[in-house]
Short mmCIF file of C-alpha atoms in Angstrom, two decimals:
data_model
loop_
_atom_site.label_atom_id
_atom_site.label_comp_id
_atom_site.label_asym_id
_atom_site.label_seq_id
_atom_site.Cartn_x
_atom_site.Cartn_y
_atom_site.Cartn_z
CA UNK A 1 0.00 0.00 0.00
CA UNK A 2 1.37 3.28 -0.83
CA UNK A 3 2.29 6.19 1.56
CA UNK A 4 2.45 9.59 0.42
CA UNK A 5 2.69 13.26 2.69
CA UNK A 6 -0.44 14.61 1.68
CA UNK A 7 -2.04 17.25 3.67
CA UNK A 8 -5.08 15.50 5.82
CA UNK A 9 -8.61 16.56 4.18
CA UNK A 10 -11.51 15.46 5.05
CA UNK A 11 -15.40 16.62 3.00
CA UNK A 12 -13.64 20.06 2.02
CA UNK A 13 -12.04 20.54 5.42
CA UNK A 14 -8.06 20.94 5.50
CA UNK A 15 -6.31 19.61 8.98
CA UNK A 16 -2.83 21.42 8.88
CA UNK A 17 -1.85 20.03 12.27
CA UNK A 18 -4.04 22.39 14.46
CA UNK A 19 -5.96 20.84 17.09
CA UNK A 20 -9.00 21.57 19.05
CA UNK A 21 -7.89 22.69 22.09
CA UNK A 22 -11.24 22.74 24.81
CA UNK A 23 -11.77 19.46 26.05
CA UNK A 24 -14.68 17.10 26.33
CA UNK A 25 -14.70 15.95 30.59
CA UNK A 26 -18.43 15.88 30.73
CA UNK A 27 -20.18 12.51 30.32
CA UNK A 28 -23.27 11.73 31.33
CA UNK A 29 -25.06 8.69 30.32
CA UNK A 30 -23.22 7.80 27.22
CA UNK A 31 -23.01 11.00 26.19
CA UNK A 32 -21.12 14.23 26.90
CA UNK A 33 -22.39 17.70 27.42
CA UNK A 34 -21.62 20.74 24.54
CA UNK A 35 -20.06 23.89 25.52
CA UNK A 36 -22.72 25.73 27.35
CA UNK A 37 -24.83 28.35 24.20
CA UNK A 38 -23.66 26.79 21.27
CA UNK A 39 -22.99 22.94 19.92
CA UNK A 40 -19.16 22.39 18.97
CA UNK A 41 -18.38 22.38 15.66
CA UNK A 42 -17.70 18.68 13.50
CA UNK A 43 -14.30 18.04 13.99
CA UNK A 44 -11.80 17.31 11.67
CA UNK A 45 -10.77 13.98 11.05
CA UNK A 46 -7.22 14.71 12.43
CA UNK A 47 -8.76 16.26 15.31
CA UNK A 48 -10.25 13.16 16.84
CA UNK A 49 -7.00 11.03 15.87
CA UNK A 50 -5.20 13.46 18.48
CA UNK A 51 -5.57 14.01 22.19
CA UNK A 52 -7.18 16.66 23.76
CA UNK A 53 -5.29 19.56 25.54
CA UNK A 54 -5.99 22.20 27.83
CA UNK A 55 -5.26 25.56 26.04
CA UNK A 56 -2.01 27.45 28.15
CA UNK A 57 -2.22 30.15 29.61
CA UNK A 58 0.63 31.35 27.04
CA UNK A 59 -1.33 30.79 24.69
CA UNK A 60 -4.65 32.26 25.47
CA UNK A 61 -2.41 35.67 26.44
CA UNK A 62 -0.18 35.97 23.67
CA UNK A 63 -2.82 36.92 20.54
CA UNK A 64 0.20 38.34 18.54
CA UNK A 65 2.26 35.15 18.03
CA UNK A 66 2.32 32.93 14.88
CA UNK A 67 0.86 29.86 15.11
CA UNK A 68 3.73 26.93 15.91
CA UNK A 69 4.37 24.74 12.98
CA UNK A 70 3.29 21.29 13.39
CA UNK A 71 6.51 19.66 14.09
CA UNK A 72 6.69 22.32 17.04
CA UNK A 73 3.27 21.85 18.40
CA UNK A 74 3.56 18.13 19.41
CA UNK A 75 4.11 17.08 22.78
CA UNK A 76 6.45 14.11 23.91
CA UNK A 77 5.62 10.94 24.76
CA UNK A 78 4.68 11.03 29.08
CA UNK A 79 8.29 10.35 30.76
CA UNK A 80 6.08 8.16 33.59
CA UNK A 81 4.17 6.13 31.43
CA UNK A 82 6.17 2.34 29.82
CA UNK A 83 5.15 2.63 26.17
CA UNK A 84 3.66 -0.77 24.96
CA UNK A 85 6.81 -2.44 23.02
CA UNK A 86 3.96 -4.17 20.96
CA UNK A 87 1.94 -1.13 19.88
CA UNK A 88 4.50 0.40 17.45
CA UNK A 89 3.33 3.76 16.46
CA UNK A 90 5.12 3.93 13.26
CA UNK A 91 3.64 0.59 12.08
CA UNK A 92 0.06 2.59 12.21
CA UNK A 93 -0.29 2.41 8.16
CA UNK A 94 0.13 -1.06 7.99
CA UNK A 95 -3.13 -1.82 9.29
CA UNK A 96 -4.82 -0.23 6.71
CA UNK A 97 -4.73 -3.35 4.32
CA UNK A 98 -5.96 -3.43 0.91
CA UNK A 99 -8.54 -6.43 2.08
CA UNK A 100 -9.80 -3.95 4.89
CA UNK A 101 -10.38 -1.43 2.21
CA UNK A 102 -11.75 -3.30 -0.26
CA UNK A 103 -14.54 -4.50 2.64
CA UNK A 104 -15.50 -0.90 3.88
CA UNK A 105 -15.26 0.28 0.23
CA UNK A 106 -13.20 2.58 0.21
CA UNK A 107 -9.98 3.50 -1.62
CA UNK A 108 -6.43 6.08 -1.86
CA UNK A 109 -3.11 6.17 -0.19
CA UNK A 110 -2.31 6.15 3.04
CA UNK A 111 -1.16 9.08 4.78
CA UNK A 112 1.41 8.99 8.05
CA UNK A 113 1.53 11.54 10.55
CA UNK A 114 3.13 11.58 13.85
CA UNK A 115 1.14 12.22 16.58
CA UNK A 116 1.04 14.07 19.86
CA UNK A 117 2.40 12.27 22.91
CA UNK A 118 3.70 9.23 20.72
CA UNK A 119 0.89 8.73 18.72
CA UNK A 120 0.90 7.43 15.24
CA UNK A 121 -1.46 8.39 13.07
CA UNK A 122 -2.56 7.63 9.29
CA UNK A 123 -5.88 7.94 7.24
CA UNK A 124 -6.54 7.42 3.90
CA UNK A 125 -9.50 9.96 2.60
CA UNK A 126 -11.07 8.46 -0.87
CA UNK A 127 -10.85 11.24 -3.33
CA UNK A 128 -13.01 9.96 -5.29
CA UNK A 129 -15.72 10.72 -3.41
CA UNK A 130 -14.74 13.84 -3.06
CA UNK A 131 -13.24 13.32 0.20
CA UNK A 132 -16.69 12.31 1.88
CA UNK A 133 -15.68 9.25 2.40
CA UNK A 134 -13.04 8.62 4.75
CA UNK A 135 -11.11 6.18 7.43
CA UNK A 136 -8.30 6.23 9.98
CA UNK A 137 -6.19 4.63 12.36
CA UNK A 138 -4.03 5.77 15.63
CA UNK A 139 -1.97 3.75 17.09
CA UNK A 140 -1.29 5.24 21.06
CA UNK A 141 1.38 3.12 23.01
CA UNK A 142 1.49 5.59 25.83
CA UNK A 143 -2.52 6.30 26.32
CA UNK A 144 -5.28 4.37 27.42
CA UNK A 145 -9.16 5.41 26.24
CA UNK A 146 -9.26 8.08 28.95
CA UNK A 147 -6.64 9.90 27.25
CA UNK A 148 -8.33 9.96 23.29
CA UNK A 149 -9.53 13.50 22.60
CA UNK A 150 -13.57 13.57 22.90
CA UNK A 151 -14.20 17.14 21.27
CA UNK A 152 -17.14 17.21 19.21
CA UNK A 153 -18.80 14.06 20.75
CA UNK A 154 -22.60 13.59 20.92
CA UNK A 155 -22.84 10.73 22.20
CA UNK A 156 -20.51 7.64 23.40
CA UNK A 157 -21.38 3.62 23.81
CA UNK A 158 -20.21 0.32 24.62
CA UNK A 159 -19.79 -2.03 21.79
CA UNK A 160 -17.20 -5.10 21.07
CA UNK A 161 -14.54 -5.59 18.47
CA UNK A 162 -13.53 -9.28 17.85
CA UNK A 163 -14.30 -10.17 21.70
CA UNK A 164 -12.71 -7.02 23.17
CA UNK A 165 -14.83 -4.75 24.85
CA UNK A 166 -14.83 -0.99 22.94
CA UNK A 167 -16.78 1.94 22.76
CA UNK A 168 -18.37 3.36 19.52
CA UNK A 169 -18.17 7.34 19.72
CA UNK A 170 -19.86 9.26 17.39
CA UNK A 171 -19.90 13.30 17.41
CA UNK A 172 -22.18 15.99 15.54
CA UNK A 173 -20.39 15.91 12.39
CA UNK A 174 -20.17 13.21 9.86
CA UNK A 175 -17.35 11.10 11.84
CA UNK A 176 -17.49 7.84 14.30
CA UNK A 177 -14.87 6.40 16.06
CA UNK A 178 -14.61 2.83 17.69
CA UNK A 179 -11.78 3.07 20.37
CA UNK A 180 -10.37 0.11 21.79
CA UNK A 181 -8.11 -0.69 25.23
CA UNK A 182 -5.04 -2.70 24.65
CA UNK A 183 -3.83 -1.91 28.26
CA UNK A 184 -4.60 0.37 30.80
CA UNK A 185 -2.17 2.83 29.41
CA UNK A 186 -2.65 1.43 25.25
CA UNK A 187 -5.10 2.31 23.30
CA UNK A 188 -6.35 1.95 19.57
CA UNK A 189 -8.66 4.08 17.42
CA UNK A 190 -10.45 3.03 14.62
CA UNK A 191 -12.43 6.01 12.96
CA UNK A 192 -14.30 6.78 9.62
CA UNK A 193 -16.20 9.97 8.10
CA UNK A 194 -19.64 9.93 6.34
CA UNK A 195 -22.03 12.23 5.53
CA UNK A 196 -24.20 9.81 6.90
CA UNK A 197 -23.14 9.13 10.51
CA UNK A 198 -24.85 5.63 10.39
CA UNK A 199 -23.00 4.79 7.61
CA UNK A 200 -19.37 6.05 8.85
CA UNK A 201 -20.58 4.03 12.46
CA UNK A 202 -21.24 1.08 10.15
CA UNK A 203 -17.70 1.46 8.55
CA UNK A 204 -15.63 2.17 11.16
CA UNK A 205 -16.80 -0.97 13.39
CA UNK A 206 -16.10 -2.85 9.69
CA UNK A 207 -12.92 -1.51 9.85
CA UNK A 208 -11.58 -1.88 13.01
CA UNK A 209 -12.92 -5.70 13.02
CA UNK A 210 -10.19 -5.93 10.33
CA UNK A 211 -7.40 -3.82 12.60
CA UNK A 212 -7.95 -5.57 16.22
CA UNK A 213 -7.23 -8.91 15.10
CA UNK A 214 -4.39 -7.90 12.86
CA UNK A 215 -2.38 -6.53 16.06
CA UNK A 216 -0.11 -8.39 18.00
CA UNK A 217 -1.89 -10.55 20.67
CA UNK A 218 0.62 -9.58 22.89
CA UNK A 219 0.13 -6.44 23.06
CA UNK A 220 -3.52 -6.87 25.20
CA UNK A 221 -1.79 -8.17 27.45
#
């Protein structure tokens, strides 16, 4: 499968390695409360592949200052935290087979990125569909599902993926995520966009029952 450094897009909307920054700690019931007078915006499909951060106090102050490049903006991996040795992050693309994508339908290179805190991250978005169509994969050897960013989420629930308890998150735009605990400090995300959020819930599940298996048994344990 071929890799290329294309910038992530996903229906129209261009991810140049800025993240949301407000994040999601309100849950109630499977689902998590907006910010208070308005709904959040649909997140990008890069945004939910990172974590979410509190914004600095730096940075709320200092209005003036250019916007850190990419390589700049990401965070190290936690010095307290053991990665998992068998949750590579740079082996993320590999789990985006050609016999996954022919199964969800869906087709296009792959597309690395390195993520926050020792993520990996890659997504392929199917051009031909004029980028409505759309799935990824983050590896996170240092995080476990309490960690995954939750901005933009309407509602969150429990769900399997071959035998391993997961939750299926889905948020107000066209994008579902299934998220997955390796340990309690791994963690895998499975996502996919679609204008219809059924659909992308349909296809990322389809997905990720191709990307759990695939991973190294040893690292659930």
């Amino acid at each position: 499968m071929r890799t290329v450094g294309i910038r992530w897009r996903v229906g129209g909307l261009v991810a140049a390695g800025a993240l949301l920054l407000a994040a999601c700690t309100t849950q109630e019931a499977g689902r998590a409360a907006p910010a208070e007078g308005s709904a959040p915006p649909p997140p990008e499909m890069g945004d939910l592949l990172e974590q979410s951060q509190e914004p600095t106090d730096e940075a709320e102050g200092d209005e003036g200052s250019e916007e850190p490049s990419e390589s700049e903006s990401l965070e190290p991996p936690p010095d307290d935290v053991e990665p998992n040795p068998h949750l590579d992050a740079t082996t993320t693309c590999d789990y985006l087979t050609d016999e996954m994508l022919d199964d969800i339908g869906i087709s296009g290179p792959s597309s690395y990125r390195e993520g926050d805190r020792g993520r990996g991250n890659c997504i392929i978005v199917d051009m031909e569909t004029n980028g409505d169509l759309g799935v990824g994969v983050s590896l996170n050897p240092y995080g476990g599902l309490d960690d995954w960013n939750l901005d933009g989420l309407t509602e969150a629930s429990s769900t399997e993926v071959g035998g391993r308890a997961a939750r299926e998150v889905r948020t107000q735009g066209n994008m579902c995520a299934i998220d997955v605990a390796a340990t309690d400090t791994s963690s895998v995300r499975v996502l996919a966009t679609n204008p219809d959020l059924d659909a992308a819930c349909e296809t990322a599940a389809q997905a990720a029952g191709h990307v759990i298996p695939a991973l190294p048994a040893e690292a659930f344990e």
